């Protein structure tokens, strides 16, 4: 009798014991109701909520992207169909009338800048290049003394610069490339006021983002090399609430704008950032002399390449500025009359 009943009391196999054990462990590891939520931090909860919202809105974002692409395509088509001088870059480029004026960004101040300012200068140069490419009267663009930190930064972050068109990027100093009698250094410390642009000349902008630590350095360089110098007539047309320090790209763009309008005041007010609080000044001798004196009292119209987003061209940087200008308007200070 006992032998017949024995199979009912046979011990479970080792496989069955392992399965039971694993099931028990799984059960013990499952969080009890409310336990997971209590142990989860607020930050983790926020992340989960955001992730859930992100997933829920995936289709909505996709639809918005499609609508944006359609809208842009329609806008481009409207511009192509328009007979007006719209802002379509290709059309503007086809009708561009090249100026013989040469604009040089002097990059010989590489050793006076830290990497942060080198990056700002790089962004301002990018802006100059882009604006010149789309300008109705593009200038002959030179980048001289190209090397050191600037070249390294461009190699690392903007490898396409080697394919840039309509620009001469040279390791030589500008005095080795252009006759001295053709050179005019734009510096805010110059006593000479630039009244008109001579398109047979080469105007040099100091590529220096130093936050006004090296005042007068571009004027000194021009004097040492025996080069003519001048400052833009900013004080004759503009009264500003802040220092008269311009970024390298601002000086560059003002000259491009002047070549189109032949009006300094229009050029200044088209390009100067609104944050500078610029307003027109009276063009009388009295107000002009007063403006120059007050500018000198403030330390001159330095050009302090600090965009973004200002380089030693006092007048504050694609270019934000919020962040762009902190980036490009932390920009280089190239004064209304760059150093």
Short mmCIF file of C-alpha atoms in Angstrom, two decimals:
data_model
loop_
_atom_site.label_atom_id
_atom_site.label_comp_id
_atom_site.label_asym_id
_atom_site.label_seq_id
_atom_site.Cartn_x
_atom_site.Cartn_y
_atom_site.Cartn_z
CA UNK A 1 0.00 0.00 0.00
CA UNK A 2 2.74 2.41 0.95
CA UNK A 3 4.67 1.57 -2.17
CA UNK A 4 1.70 2.47 -4.36
CA UNK A 5 1.28 5.90 -2.75
CA UNK A 6 4.92 6.90 -2.82
CA UNK A 7 4.85 8.64 -6.24
CA UNK A 8 2.51 11.29 -4.86
CA UNK A 9 5.13 12.41 -2.37
CA UNK A 10 8.10 12.53 -4.75
CA UNK A 11 10.30 15.65 -4.25
CA UNK A 12 10.07 18.29 -7.00
CA UNK A 13 12.86 18.19 -9.52
CA UNK A 14 15.72 20.69 -9.40
CA UNK A 15 14.35 22.44 -12.50
CA UNK A 16 10.97 22.97 -10.85
CA UNK A 17 12.63 24.32 -7.69
CA UNK A 18 14.59 26.86 -9.75
CA UNK A 19 11.47 28.02 -11.59
CA UNK A 20 9.58 28.47 -8.34
CA UNK A 21 12.51 30.35 -6.85
CA UNK A 22 12.85 32.72 -9.83
CA UNK A 23 9.10 33.42 -9.80
CA UNK A 24 9.29 34.24 -6.12
CA UNK A 25 12.20 36.61 -6.68
CA UNK A 26 10.33 38.38 -9.50
CA UNK A 27 7.31 38.83 -7.29
CA UNK A 28 9.43 40.23 -4.47
CA UNK A 29 11.14 42.65 -6.85
CA UNK A 30 7.87 44.10 -8.20
CA UNK A 31 7.18 47.47 -6.54
CA UNK A 32 4.06 47.55 -4.45
CA UNK A 33 1.35 49.99 -5.35
CA UNK A 34 2.59 53.53 -4.83
CA UNK A 35 5.99 52.31 -3.68
CA UNK A 36 7.79 53.21 -6.99
CA UNK A 37 6.24 56.65 -7.13
CA UNK A 38 7.26 57.36 -3.55
CA UNK A 39 10.89 56.27 -4.07
CA UNK A 40 11.21 58.21 -7.36
CA UNK A 41 12.69 61.70 -7.10
CA UNK A 42 10.90 64.78 -8.41
CA UNK A 43 13.56 65.16 -11.10
CA UNK A 44 12.97 61.61 -12.31
CA UNK A 45 9.23 62.22 -12.33
CA UNK A 46 9.68 65.36 -14.43
CA UNK A 47 11.88 63.47 -16.88
CA UNK A 48 9.27 60.74 -17.25
CA UNK A 49 6.52 63.30 -17.80
CA UNK A 50 8.58 65.17 -20.38
CA UNK A 51 9.46 61.93 -22.15
CA UNK A 52 5.80 60.97 -22.27
CA UNK A 53 4.82 64.40 -23.63
CA UNK A 54 7.62 64.20 -26.20
CA UNK A 55 6.34 60.84 -27.46
CA UNK A 56 2.74 62.04 -27.53
CA UNK A 57 3.66 65.11 -29.59
CA UNK A 58 5.86 63.26 -32.10
CA UNK A 59 3.24 63.28 -34.86
CA UNK A 60 2.38 66.92 -34.18
CA UNK A 61 6.04 67.95 -34.58
CA UNK A 62 6.28 65.94 -37.77
CA UNK A 63 3.22 67.71 -39.17
CA UNK A 64 4.60 71.12 -38.21
CA UNK A 65 7.88 70.37 -40.00
CA UNK A 66 5.98 69.43 -43.14
CA UNK A 67 3.95 72.64 -43.00
CA UNK A 68 7.10 74.70 -42.47
CA UNK A 69 8.79 73.13 -45.48
CA UNK A 70 5.73 73.79 -47.63
CA UNK A 71 5.56 77.40 -46.43
CA UNK A 72 9.23 78.02 -47.21
CA UNK A 73 8.89 76.42 -50.61
CA UNK A 74 5.93 78.66 -51.36
CA UNK A 75 7.82 81.75 -50.17
CA UNK A 76 10.78 80.92 -52.41
CA UNK A 77 8.46 80.42 -55.35
CA UNK A 78 6.79 83.78 -54.70
CA UNK A 79 10.19 85.47 -54.61
CA UNK A 80 11.18 83.89 -57.90
CA UNK A 81 7.91 84.99 -59.49
CA UNK A 82 8.22 88.52 -58.17
CA UNK A 83 9.59 91.25 -60.42
CA UNK A 84 10.83 93.29 -57.46
CA UNK A 85 14.37 93.26 -56.12
CA UNK A 86 13.59 90.72 -53.44
CA UNK A 87 16.10 89.26 -51.04
CA UNK A 88 16.58 86.07 -53.05
CA UNK A 89 20.31 85.54 -52.80
CA UNK A 90 20.81 83.91 -56.18
CA UNK A 91 19.01 86.72 -57.98
CA UNK A 92 20.92 89.40 -56.09
CA UNK A 93 24.17 87.62 -56.82
CA UNK A 94 23.45 87.48 -60.56
CA UNK A 95 23.02 91.25 -60.67
CA UNK A 96 25.96 92.05 -58.38
CA UNK A 97 28.28 94.81 -59.52
CA UNK A 98 31.69 94.14 -58.04
CA UNK A 99 33.46 97.05 -56.40
CA UNK A 100 37.18 97.61 -56.90
CA UNK A 101 37.45 98.67 -53.26
CA UNK A 102 39.53 96.28 -51.17
CA UNK A 103 38.62 95.43 -47.58
CA UNK A 104 41.29 93.77 -45.46
CA UNK A 105 40.83 92.10 -42.08
CA UNK A 106 44.20 92.25 -40.37
CA UNK A 107 44.63 89.07 -38.29
CA UNK A 108 48.11 89.91 -37.02
CA UNK A 109 46.87 90.27 -33.41
CA UNK A 110 46.46 86.52 -32.87
CA UNK A 111 48.86 86.40 -29.92
CA UNK A 112 46.91 89.12 -28.05
CA UNK A 113 43.72 87.06 -27.81
CA UNK A 114 42.55 84.11 -25.77
CA UNK A 115 40.75 81.21 -27.45
CA UNK A 116 37.32 82.56 -26.46
CA UNK A 117 37.97 85.79 -28.36
CA UNK A 118 39.54 83.94 -31.29
CA UNK A 119 36.24 82.08 -31.68
CA UNK A 120 34.33 85.37 -31.65
CA UNK A 121 36.60 86.78 -34.33
CA UNK A 122 36.09 83.62 -36.40
CA UNK A 123 32.31 84.07 -36.26
CA UNK A 124 32.61 87.72 -37.26
CA UNK A 125 34.77 86.78 -40.23
CA UNK A 126 32.15 84.21 -41.26
CA UNK A 127 29.53 86.95 -41.12
CA UNK A 128 31.67 89.28 -43.25
CA UNK A 129 32.16 86.55 -45.83
CA UNK A 130 28.44 85.76 -46.00
CA UNK A 131 27.41 89.41 -46.28
CA UNK A 132 29.96 90.10 -49.00
CA UNK A 133 28.76 87.10 -51.01
CA UNK A 134 25.19 88.39 -51.06
CA UNK A 135 25.96 92.13 -51.34
CA UNK A 136 24.87 94.00 -54.49
CA UNK A 137 28.33 95.61 -54.57
CA UNK A 138 30.75 93.02 -53.14
CA UNK A 139 34.25 94.20 -52.32
CA UNK A 140 37.63 92.57 -52.92
CA UNK A 141 37.93 90.72 -49.60
CA UNK A 142 41.32 89.93 -47.99
CA UNK A 143 42.12 88.01 -44.82
CA UNK A 144 45.81 88.55 -44.00
CA UNK A 145 48.28 87.21 -41.41
CA UNK A 146 46.07 84.12 -41.32
CA UNK A 147 47.61 81.55 -39.02
CA UNK A 148 48.10 80.64 -35.37
CA UNK A 149 45.04 80.12 -33.17
CA UNK A 150 42.62 81.51 -35.74
CA UNK A 151 43.63 79.08 -38.48
CA UNK A 152 43.62 76.18 -36.03
CA UNK A 153 40.12 77.08 -34.86
CA UNK A 154 38.89 77.39 -38.45
CA UNK A 155 40.46 74.05 -39.36
CA UNK A 156 38.73 72.37 -36.44
CA UNK A 157 35.31 74.04 -36.59
CA UNK A 158 34.86 75.30 -40.15
CA UNK A 159 36.78 73.05 -42.52
CA UNK A 160 34.84 74.41 -45.47
CA UNK A 161 36.75 77.71 -45.30
CA UNK A 162 39.31 76.29 -47.72
CA UNK A 163 36.58 76.33 -50.38
CA UNK A 164 35.46 79.92 -49.77
CA UNK A 165 35.11 81.93 -52.97
CA UNK A 166 35.74 85.60 -53.72
CA UNK A 167 38.16 85.99 -50.84
CA UNK A 168 41.93 85.95 -50.57
CA UNK A 169 43.12 84.27 -47.38
CA UNK A 170 46.84 84.82 -46.97
CA UNK A 171 49.42 84.05 -44.25
CA UNK A 172 51.38 87.17 -45.29
CA UNK A 173 51.00 90.59 -43.68
CA UNK A 174 48.87 93.02 -45.67
CA UNK A 175 51.89 95.27 -46.32
CA UNK A 176 53.43 92.41 -48.31
CA UNK A 177 50.37 92.12 -50.53
CA UNK A 178 49.25 95.71 -51.12
CA UNK A 179 51.21 98.89 -51.84
CA UNK A 180 51.49 101.14 -48.79
CA UNK A 181 50.23 104.14 -50.74
CA UNK A 182 46.96 102.24 -51.38
CA UNK A 183 46.38 101.36 -47.72
CA UNK A 184 44.13 103.21 -45.25
CA UNK A 185 43.83 101.75 -41.76
CA UNK A 186 40.41 102.30 -40.19
CA UNK A 187 41.07 103.20 -36.56
CA UNK A 188 38.99 105.16 -34.09
CA UNK A 189 42.10 106.87 -32.73
CA UNK A 190 42.87 108.55 -36.05
CA UNK A 191 42.30 112.32 -36.17
CA UNK A 192 41.25 111.95 -39.82
CA UNK A 193 37.55 111.63 -40.59
CA UNK A 194 36.63 109.50 -43.58
CA UNK A 195 34.20 111.48 -45.76
CA UNK A 196 33.99 109.26 -48.81
CA UNK A 197 35.29 105.86 -49.83
CA UNK A 198 37.95 105.75 -52.51
CA UNK A 199 37.41 102.52 -54.41
CA UNK A 200 41.00 102.49 -55.59
CA UNK A 201 42.15 102.06 -51.99
CA UNK A 202 42.43 99.13 -49.60
CA UNK A 203 40.82 99.73 -46.19
CA UNK A 204 42.16 97.71 -43.27
CA UNK A 205 40.03 96.58 -40.32
CA UNK A 206 41.84 95.38 -37.21
CA UNK A 207 40.85 91.77 -36.47
CA UNK A 208 41.18 92.08 -32.72
CA UNK A 209 38.68 90.99 -30.06
CA UNK A 210 40.26 92.26 -26.87
CA UNK A 211 37.44 94.02 -25.00
CA UNK A 212 39.38 97.28 -25.14
CA UNK A 213 42.46 95.93 -23.36
CA UNK A 214 44.83 97.17 -26.07
CA UNK A 215 43.60 100.66 -26.80
CA UNK A 216 45.25 102.47 -29.67
CA UNK A 217 47.15 99.45 -30.93
CA UNK A 218 45.85 99.65 -34.51
CA UNK A 219 46.56 103.36 -34.72
CA UNK A 220 50.10 102.68 -33.46
CA UNK A 221 50.56 99.94 -36.04
CA UNK A 222 49.42 102.20 -38.87
CA UNK A 223 51.79 104.92 -37.68
CA UNK A 224 54.71 102.50 -37.32
CA UNK A 225 54.21 101.21 -40.86
CA UNK A 226 53.74 104.70 -42.27
CA UNK A 227 50.23 103.89 -43.49
CA UNK A 228 47.41 106.40 -43.95
CA UNK A 229 44.63 106.09 -41.39
CA UNK A 230 41.12 107.39 -40.79
CA UNK A 231 37.97 106.78 -38.78
CA UNK A 232 34.41 106.36 -40.01
CA UNK A 233 32.32 109.56 -39.60
CA UNK A 234 30.14 107.99 -36.92
CA UNK A 235 30.13 111.00 -34.59
CA UNK A 236 28.82 113.27 -37.37
CA UNK A 237 25.68 111.21 -37.88
CA UNK A 238 25.00 109.14 -34.79
CA UNK A 239 24.56 109.75 -31.08
CA UNK A 240 24.66 106.63 -28.97
CA UNK A 241 23.85 105.65 -25.40
CA UNK A 242 26.76 103.26 -25.16
CA UNK A 243 30.43 103.13 -26.06
CA UNK A 244 31.21 103.73 -29.69
CA UNK A 245 32.74 100.32 -30.25
CA UNK A 246 31.93 98.37 -33.40
CA UNK A 247 32.38 94.71 -34.13
CA UNK A 248 34.57 93.77 -37.09
CA UNK A 249 31.53 92.59 -39.06
CA UNK A 250 29.64 95.83 -38.28
CA UNK A 251 32.40 97.95 -39.81
CA UNK A 252 32.53 95.60 -42.79
CA UNK A 253 28.75 95.73 -43.30
CA UNK A 254 28.58 99.52 -42.92
CA UNK A 255 31.05 99.87 -45.77
CA UNK A 256 29.05 97.44 -47.92
CA UNK A 257 25.88 99.40 -47.16
CA UNK A 258 27.55 102.73 -47.98
CA UNK A 259 28.68 101.38 -51.35
CA UNK A 260 25.03 100.73 -52.13
CA UNK A 261 23.36 103.85 -50.69
CA UNK A 262 26.24 106.38 -50.76
CA UNK A 263 24.76 107.76 -47.55
CA UNK A 264 26.67 107.37 -44.28
CA UNK A 265 23.68 108.01 -42.05
CA UNK A 266 21.60 105.40 -43.84
CA UNK A 267 24.50 102.94 -43.66
CA UNK A 268 24.98 103.48 -39.92
CA UNK A 269 21.30 103.17 -39.02
CA UNK A 270 20.82 100.14 -41.27
CA UNK A 271 23.64 98.19 -39.64
CA UNK A 272 24.00 99.37 -36.03
CA UNK A 273 22.32 97.07 -33.47
CA UNK A 274 19.20 98.55 -31.85
CA UNK A 275 20.65 97.88 -28.42
CA UNK A 276 23.19 100.66 -29.04
CA UNK A 277 20.39 103.23 -28.75
CA UNK A 278 21.64 105.18 -31.78
CA UNK A 279 19.81 108.39 -32.77
CA UNK A 280 20.61 110.95 -35.49
CA UNK A 281 22.70 113.98 -34.54
CA UNK A 282 22.57 117.50 -35.98
CA UNK A 283 25.15 117.95 -38.69
CA UNK A 284 26.24 121.40 -37.55
CA UNK A 285 29.90 122.08 -36.84
CA UNK A 286 29.03 122.70 -33.22
CA UNK A 287 27.34 119.35 -32.65
CA UNK A 288 30.01 117.57 -34.67
CA UNK A 289 32.85 119.01 -32.64
CA UNK A 290 30.96 118.33 -29.42
CA UNK A 291 30.42 114.72 -30.50
CA UNK A 292 34.09 114.25 -31.27
CA UNK A 293 35.14 115.75 -27.94
CA UNK A 294 32.75 113.57 -25.97
CA UNK A 295 33.91 110.52 -27.91
CA UNK A 296 37.51 111.31 -27.09
CA UNK A 297 36.57 111.82 -23.47
CA UNK A 298 35.09 108.33 -23.48
CA UNK A 299 38.28 106.90 -24.83
CA UNK A 300 37.62 107.25 -28.54
CA UNK A 301 35.80 105.11 -31.05
CA UNK A 302 37.81 102.04 -30.57
CA UNK A 303 37.64 99.01 -32.73
CA UNK A 304 37.63 96.14 -30.35
CA UNK A 305 36.69 93.03 -32.31
CA UNK A 306 34.62 91.45 -29.68
CA UNK A 307 28.57 88.62 -33.39
CA UNK A 308 27.57 86.76 -33.20
CA UNK A 309 27.00 88.35 -32.55
CA UNK A 310 33.30 93.58 -30.50
CA UNK A 311 36.84 94.10 -31.84
CA UNK A 312 38.89 97.22 -31.41
CA UNK A 313 36.24 99.14 -33.38
CA UNK A 314 34.23 100.72 -30.68
CA UNK A 315 30.61 100.19 -31.40
CA UNK A 316 29.81 96.67 -30.50
CA UNK A 317 28.53 89.85 -32.69
CA UNK A 318 25.12 86.91 -36.68
CA UNK A 319 25.07 87.76 -35.59
CA UNK A 320 22.94 87.86 -30.50
CA UNK A 321 22.67 89.38 -27.98
CA UNK A 322 20.85 87.34 -26.09
CA UNK A 323 23.01 84.41 -26.85
CA UNK A 324 24.07 85.14 -30.35
CA UNK A 325 25.24 88.57 -29.44
CA UNK A 326 26.78 87.34 -26.32
CA UNK A 327 28.43 85.20 -28.72
CA UNK A 328 28.77 87.55 -31.60
CA UNK A 329 28.11 90.72 -29.74
CA UNK A 330 30.34 89.89 -27.03
CA UNK A 331 31.61 90.26 -30.37
CA UNK A 332 34.62 92.06 -31.36
CA UNK A 333 34.84 95.73 -30.78
CA UNK A 334 35.85 97.37 -33.99
CA UNK A 335 35.28 100.99 -33.42
CA UNK A 336 33.26 103.22 -35.54
CA UNK A 337 36.59 103.75 -36.75
CA UNK A 338 38.28 100.45 -36.23
CA UNK A 339 41.76 100.52 -34.79
#
